[in-house]
Amino acid sequence: MKIIQNIKGTQDILPLETKKWQNLEASVRKVCARFGYEEIRTPIIEKTQLFSRGVGEDTDIVTKEMYTWEDKDGTSLTLRPELTASVARSFIQHNLGGKAPIQRLFYMGPLFRRERPQKGRQRQFHQFGVEAFGSDNPEQDAEIIAIAWHILSECGLNNVASLNLNSIGSSECRKKYREALRDYLKPNLEQLSETSQKRFELNPLRILDTKSIQEQNLLKDAPKISNFFNDNDKEHFDSVQELLDTLNIPFIINEKLVRGLDYYSNTVFEFISSNIGSQDALLGGGRYNHLVESLGGKKSSGIGFAAGMERFLLAMNEQNFESNIDIYFINLDHKSISKVFSLTDKLRKNGFSVLTDTLRRSMKSQLREANRSGAKYAIILGDVELSENNITIKNLKNGEQETIQQNDLINKMQSLTN
Ligand code: HAM
């Protein structure tokens, strides 16, 4: 009988992995508590119009990626493709704005987008995120970004994540800018891809984040949105940057960062990772001062971010793996097992973490295993070494190796790893 498998783009999280998930979840909860954010849980299914109105009719998410179906009573339902619209719906429905002037919320859970699966991109994935409703001051932006920074630091990712920051201004600013960008691109319209030509009509700002080199070249002298900021936009963005400086959070201004959801205004940001491949956005967010109104609520500004948990875990694996194991002790002859045991024991008593083979495998497969384990060094005890009381140390990062007296092993390893 044919075995039933999981659906493409989804994954089972097996016991070895769940430990890592629990650690990440614990870090998120710890940092959110530090900042006074409280958890909100919303349903996984929502009415489709929540996302078409909230996220935007013409966005990729709404036009191409949603799992949508008609329920038995004819209502169009959707598996949530993001959580900001759901949280805003809940905020309005339960009049949370009337209960406290600022609502600080966080969430974690699964969501669904029908994208082409690849490393770091699934059809069912998980996010944690935070949303703050009620303040349109720049200190609220800085607080939100600081939460992201604290969680990244807690996970050991602050060194691999770089903060890209931009402001897409107020709606009046974007209106003027859209016209200027269209005027600039019009003479070269035929050179743009089909997608960008569509965006030219619907949302020309999205052309700015094109991956095509040819289009990037075309955009080199394009007008900059910052030239269209009004006084408020400029003051707000300047203050956000000053506060980030105060908090020692490094950032770069990326004028091409526009984000793919329509609800943003003013501050937008992403933390990009250098170690997880092409799907490199660990986390993205921004200000959405009109979302609540557009969903029928009383005007309330908001800002937040969401992070892909699978991407966080990928980056954490890349990051932490090598530091866990110092040495892979290669054992080539079962005559030498007791020697290997006494040397590994000595190394461990001196604080090294050591893996060794217990399957009596070949040199080749032990070396493969050593590389896979992320160990920094392999130690080789073969026939020749054994007969001469020597031992070989191989640096697995650069391939260099040297043979030393067995008695010098601890001192040598201490000097290498200090
Ligand atoms: P987003 O940029 O669409 O924003 O998604 C946020 C993060 O979710 C991404 O940076 C990425 O890490 C992760 N992610 C997105 N799509 C996938 C996928 N197919 N597979 C794996 N991970 C993925 C939002 O969702 C906004 N709601 C963020 C926000 C909150 N803005 C304001 N508040």
XYZ file of C-alpha atoms and ligand atoms in Angstrom:
451
model
C 0.000 0.000 0.000
C 1.265 3.488 -0.806
C 2.487 5.378 2.248
C 0.701 8.662 2.916
C 3.113 11.569 3.214
C 2.809 15.123 4.478
C 1.774 17.881 2.073
C 4.501 19.652 0.076
C 5.744 22.753 1.860
C 4.740 21.483 5.325
C 6.947 19.657 7.787
C 6.808 17.404 10.810
C 8.690 18.742 13.794
C 10.250 15.663 15.361
C 11.327 15.210 19.006
C 14.934 16.269 18.446
C 13.714 19.490 16.851
C 10.908 20.304 19.289
C 13.506 21.002 21.980
C 14.898 23.809 19.800
C 11.395 25.169 19.180
C 10.673 25.196 22.897
C 13.910 27.084 23.554
C 13.052 29.687 20.913
C 9.499 30.031 22.252
C 10.914 30.462 25.767
C 13.258 33.232 24.562
C 10.356 35.044 22.876
C 8.202 34.818 26.003
C 11.060 35.957 28.217
C 11.822 39.060 26.142
C 8.146 39.954 25.632
C 7.634 39.794 29.408
C 10.685 42.038 29.847
C 8.913 44.663 27.707
C 5.422 44.145 29.203
C 3.843 42.590 26.070
C 0.981 40.135 26.586
C 0.033 37.135 24.496
C -2.931 37.126 22.117
C -4.183 34.020 20.281
C -6.498 34.385 17.310
C -8.147 31.721 15.114
C -6.318 30.163 12.187
C -9.303 30.657 9.869
C -10.710 34.089 9.159
C -13.055 35.657 6.619
C -11.210 36.217 3.351
C -12.112 39.898 3.213
C -10.087 40.532 6.386
C -6.930 39.925 4.348
C -8.068 41.423 1.046
C -8.961 44.642 2.895
C -6.171 44.499 5.460
C -3.164 43.240 3.529
C -4.279 44.670 0.160
C -6.189 43.396 -2.926
C -3.162 43.660 -5.211
C -0.462 42.150 -2.987
C 1.194 38.823 -3.892
C -0.184 37.327 -0.689
C -3.811 38.094 -1.575
C -3.656 37.526 -5.342
C -1.549 34.368 -5.391
C -0.759 32.824 -2.053
C -3.862 32.392 0.075
C -5.584 29.090 0.839
C -9.160 30.180 0.331
C -12.381 28.212 -0.004
C -16.106 28.706 0.150
C -17.689 27.381 3.328
C -20.964 25.458 3.222
C -22.943 28.660 3.923
C -21.231 30.446 1.044
C -18.829 32.542 3.169
C -15.341 32.824 1.735
C -12.815 31.654 4.346
C -9.011 31.755 4.369
C -6.211 30.096 6.345
C -4.425 33.114 7.795
C -1.411 34.164 5.672
C -0.228 36.628 8.354
C -1.346 37.759 11.795
C -1.327 41.553 11.869
C -4.754 41.798 10.201
C -6.158 39.126 12.566
C -4.773 40.903 15.639
C -6.163 44.242 14.375
C -9.568 42.581 13.848
C -9.513 41.243 17.384
C -8.362 44.628 18.729
C -11.378 46.288 17.080
C -13.900 43.552 17.868
C -13.078 43.505 21.600
C -12.589 47.259 21.869
C -9.111 46.762 23.296
C -8.335 50.401 22.470
C -11.052 51.453 24.963
C -9.490 49.336 27.707
C -6.008 50.861 27.724
C -4.442 53.677 25.681
C -1.647 51.403 24.530
C -2.107 47.731 23.780
C 1.107 45.758 23.666
C 0.579 42.288 22.270
C 2.626 39.316 21.118
C 1.748 36.066 19.361
C 3.144 32.817 18.029
C 1.606 30.301 15.682
C 1.272 28.686 12.268
C 0.287 30.455 9.056
C -0.119 29.510 5.442
C 1.071 30.879 2.110
C 1.033 28.945 -1.140
C 4.544 29.886 -2.213
C 7.133 27.766 -4.044
C 8.793 25.783 -1.250
C 12.563 26.123 -0.829
C 15.080 26.416 2.006
C 13.559 28.848 4.501
C 10.240 29.024 2.663
C 7.323 26.742 3.470
C 3.619 26.719 2.784
C 2.843 26.159 6.434
C 5.306 28.088 8.576
C 5.347 29.732 11.993
C 5.824 33.266 13.157
C 6.221 35.033 16.433
C 5.419 38.698 16.363
C 4.528 41.768 18.363
C 2.054 44.586 17.737
C 1.611 47.832 19.675
C -1.553 49.875 19.140
C -2.128 53.438 20.296
C 1.065 55.474 19.915
C 2.309 57.114 16.745
C 5.448 58.466 18.389
C 8.928 57.363 17.303
C 9.699 55.931 20.758
C 7.091 53.264 20.036
C 8.964 52.338 16.837
C 12.224 52.131 18.786
C 10.605 49.965 21.473
C 9.354 47.505 18.842
C 12.735 47.306 17.132
C 14.420 46.907 20.524
C 12.251 43.842 21.226
C 13.428 42.296 17.957
C 17.019 43.099 18.890
C 16.677 41.566 22.366
C 15.193 38.349 20.946
C 17.929 38.138 18.301
C 20.552 38.642 21.004
C 18.913 36.070 23.248
C 19.198 33.585 20.337
C 22.825 34.513 19.590
C 21.820 36.011 16.224
C 22.592 39.700 16.725
C 25.927 39.224 14.941
C 24.480 37.634 11.816
C 21.394 39.835 11.487
C 21.623 43.269 9.966
C 18.842 45.804 10.444
C 17.631 47.440 7.216
C 15.571 50.511 7.960
C 13.516 52.808 5.757
C 10.590 55.164 5.860
C 7.969 55.077 3.127
C 6.447 58.311 4.458
C 2.832 59.278 4.930
C 0.138 58.537 2.345
C 0.422 62.063 0.828
C 4.164 61.584 0.501
C 3.712 58.217 -1.219
C 1.109 59.667 -3.572
C 3.569 62.291 -4.823
C 6.411 59.800 -4.904
C 4.419 57.248 -6.928
C 3.877 59.880 -9.612
C 7.555 60.867 -9.643
C 8.628 57.220 -9.886
C 6.174 56.560 -12.738
C 7.469 59.627 -14.612
C 11.017 58.368 -14.160
C 10.263 54.791 -15.298
C 7.848 55.591 -18.137
C 10.475 55.990 -20.920
C 11.820 52.499 -20.103
C 8.541 50.781 -19.450
C 9.062 48.063 -22.123
C 12.333 47.058 -20.517
C 10.602 46.134 -17.266
C 9.475 42.569 -16.557
C 5.820 41.672 -16.832
C 5.484 41.716 -13.026
C 7.069 45.158 -12.771
C 4.877 46.484 -15.579
C 1.848 45.380 -13.586
C 3.326 46.980 -10.476
C 3.932 50.164 -12.442
C 0.162 50.596 -12.632
C -0.880 49.211 -9.247
C 1.959 49.897 -6.843
C 5.166 51.213 -8.444
C 6.993 51.298 -5.081
C 7.185 47.505 -5.181
C 9.414 47.792 -8.287
C 12.118 49.164 -5.980
C 12.717 45.780 -4.355
C 13.197 43.996 -7.705
C 15.757 41.160 -7.765
C 16.580 41.741 -11.474
C 20.002 43.326 -12.023
C 18.793 45.020 -15.203
C 15.916 46.651 -13.347
C 18.187 47.602 -10.468
C 20.435 49.379 -12.980
C 17.446 51.175 -14.444
C 16.563 52.363 -10.949
C 20.018 53.729 -10.131
C 19.061 57.380 -10.633
C 15.417 57.017 -9.615
C 13.980 59.712 -7.361
C 14.280 58.976 -3.626
C 11.252 58.809 -1.385
C 13.071 60.795 1.315
C 12.895 63.844 -0.979
C 9.105 63.670 -0.721
C 8.844 63.446 3.092
C 6.757 66.113 4.821
C 8.121 67.679 8.046
C 6.429 65.069 10.213
C 7.753 62.140 8.177
C 11.270 63.503 8.379
C 11.146 64.341 12.081
C 9.673 60.944 12.900
C 12.290 59.030 10.927
C 15.161 61.109 12.361
C 13.952 60.453 15.916
C 13.676 56.700 15.317
C 17.303 56.680 14.157
C 18.469 58.731 17.140
C 16.761 56.351 19.539
C 18.306 53.329 17.839
C 21.700 54.996 18.249
C 20.960 55.521 21.939
C 20.152 51.825 22.244
C 23.327 50.876 20.333
C 21.304 48.973 17.749
C 23.248 49.112 14.466
C 21.234 49.725 11.285
C 21.616 50.666 7.657
C 19.213 52.862 5.719
C 17.923 50.909 2.736
C 15.874 53.221 0.521
C 14.787 50.250 -1.588
C 13.053 48.514 1.319
C 9.296 48.821 0.739
C 7.792 45.531 2.106
C 5.124 43.473 0.363
C 2.029 44.313 2.394
C -0.075 47.387 1.693
C -0.847 48.533 5.218
C 2.493 50.168 5.974
C 3.260 53.854 6.335
C 6.397 55.637 7.608
C 8.838 53.280 9.351
C 9.523 49.879 7.750
C 12.323 47.488 8.661
C 13.747 44.017 8.169
C 16.474 42.041 9.880
C 18.411 40.205 7.172
C 20.587 37.210 8.001
C 23.889 36.479 6.325
C 23.835 32.727 6.940
C 20.568 31.147 5.763
C 20.632 31.417 1.963
C 18.386 33.343 -0.403
C 15.337 33.529 1.867
C 17.290 35.795 4.143
C 14.661 37.945 5.886
C 14.559 36.751 9.473
C 11.982 39.271 10.511
C 10.048 42.165 9.011
C 7.689 44.838 10.160
C 6.681 48.439 10.240
C 4.142 51.061 11.116
C 0.513 50.757 10.001
C -1.334 53.924 11.010
C -4.426 53.295 8.861
C -4.999 49.549 9.173
C -7.427 49.721 12.089
C -9.519 52.379 10.338
C -9.502 50.479 7.061
C -10.947 47.469 8.901
C -13.764 49.607 10.319
C -12.274 50.509 13.718
C -11.700 53.910 15.317
C -8.481 55.517 14.130
C -5.573 53.967 15.995
C -1.984 53.851 14.897
C 0.078 50.717 15.237
C 3.469 49.197 14.672
C 4.840 45.670 14.899
C 6.914 42.948 13.347
C 6.795 39.226 12.712
C 9.634 36.743 12.458
C 9.782 33.407 10.670
C 10.483 30.815 13.372
C 11.835 28.224 10.894
C 14.281 30.860 9.618
C 15.330 31.747 13.158
C 16.024 28.075 13.866
C 17.953 27.684 10.597
C 20.123 30.657 11.474
C 20.593 29.380 15.024
C 21.690 25.977 13.722
C 24.240 27.580 11.394
C 25.396 29.829 14.177
C 25.605 27.549 17.175
C 26.520 24.270 15.627
C 30.243 24.808 15.344
C 30.675 26.101 18.848
C 29.139 23.033 20.494
C 31.689 20.370 19.605
C 35.392 21.142 19.951
C 36.872 17.835 18.866
C 35.917 14.788 16.870
C 38.248 11.977 17.950
C 38.857 9.626 15.035
C 39.542 6.082 16.088
C 41.094 3.951 13.344
C 41.944 0.675 14.921
C 39.947 -1.080 17.573
C 43.222 -2.033 19.269
C 43.498 1.616 20.239
C 40.057 1.909 21.882
C 41.352 2.042 25.455
C 43.951 4.676 24.464
C 41.216 6.705 22.755
C 39.023 6.395 25.817
C 41.683 7.593 28.214
C 42.598 10.552 25.962
C 38.977 11.621 25.334
C 38.335 11.347 29.063
C 41.301 13.632 29.778
C 40.103 16.122 27.162
C 36.584 16.161 28.588
C 37.924 16.612 32.133
C 39.745 19.657 30.795
C 36.490 21.130 29.544
C 36.522 20.126 25.854
C 33.421 18.696 24.248
C 34.462 15.600 22.363
C 32.673 13.200 20.053
C 34.126 9.837 19.162
C 33.162 6.940 16.943
C 31.615 3.851 18.526
C 30.728 2.112 15.266
C 34.277 1.229 14.128
C 33.745 3.017 10.841
C 36.305 3.823 8.145
C 38.505 6.928 8.268
C 36.476 8.420 5.428
C 33.113 8.052 7.102
C 34.468 9.230 10.472
C 35.891 12.338 8.814
C 32.571 12.957 7.104
C 30.842 12.617 10.469
C 33.402 14.982 12.043
C 32.603 17.661 9.465
C 28.892 17.110 9.829
C 29.133 17.466 13.606
C 30.574 20.970 13.213
C 33.622 20.051 15.350
C 36.518 22.499 15.086
C 39.255 19.837 15.178
C 39.617 16.184 14.351
C 42.154 14.174 16.326
C 43.525 11.138 14.568
C 45.027 8.132 16.266
C 46.087 5.647 13.589
C 48.571 2.771 13.487
C 51.631 4.959 12.911
C 50.687 7.439 15.626
C 49.966 4.621 18.030
C 53.351 2.949 17.519
C 55.213 6.259 17.874
C 53.203 7.650 20.801
C 52.104 10.490 18.574
C 48.780 11.974 17.668
C 47.595 14.104 14.702
C 45.446 17.208 15.059
C 43.558 18.399 11.999
C 41.933 21.813 11.847
C 38.612 21.117 10.139
C 38.101 24.741 9.126
C 41.309 25.192 7.114
C 42.513 21.586 6.664
C 45.930 22.200 8.292
C 47.283 19.336 10.362
C 50.224 18.588 12.619
C 51.480 15.579 14.524
C 52.550 15.967 18.157
C 53.488 13.832 21.170
C 50.447 12.349 22.904
C 51.655 13.836 26.210
C 51.367 17.320 24.780
C 47.784 16.903 23.622
C 45.993 18.837 26.380
C 48.431 21.765 26.318
C 48.310 21.911 22.548
C 44.500 21.875 22.426
C 44.349 24.551 25.115
C 46.662 26.821 23.161
C 44.716 26.193 19.919
C 41.324 26.981 21.385
C 42.296 30.009 23.468
P 6.234 39.260 6.295
O 7.452 40.002 5.878
O 5.305 38.815 5.235
O 5.496 40.208 7.322
O 6.663 37.997 7.153
C 7.485 38.142 8.291
C 8.504 37.028 8.336
O 7.875 35.750 8.213
C 9.525 37.043 7.196
O 10.564 37.950 7.450
C 10.014 35.609 7.217
O 10.978 35.419 8.235
C 8.760 34.840 7.593
N 8.135 34.237 6.397
C 7.343 34.842 5.495
N 6.932 33.968 4.535
C 7.486 32.767 4.857
C 7.442 31.451 4.280
N 6.712 31.181 3.193
N 8.151 30.461 4.880
C 8.869 30.716 6.002
N 8.940 31.927 6.599
C 8.259 32.943 6.030
C 4.337 39.908 7.953
O 3.841 38.809 7.993
C 3.780 41.075 8.736
N 2.501 40.633 9.357
C 4.764 41.537 9.762
C 4.265 42.672 10.625
C 3.783 42.571 11.875
N 4.195 43.930 10.262
C 3.703 44.637 11.259
N 3.432 43.818 12.234
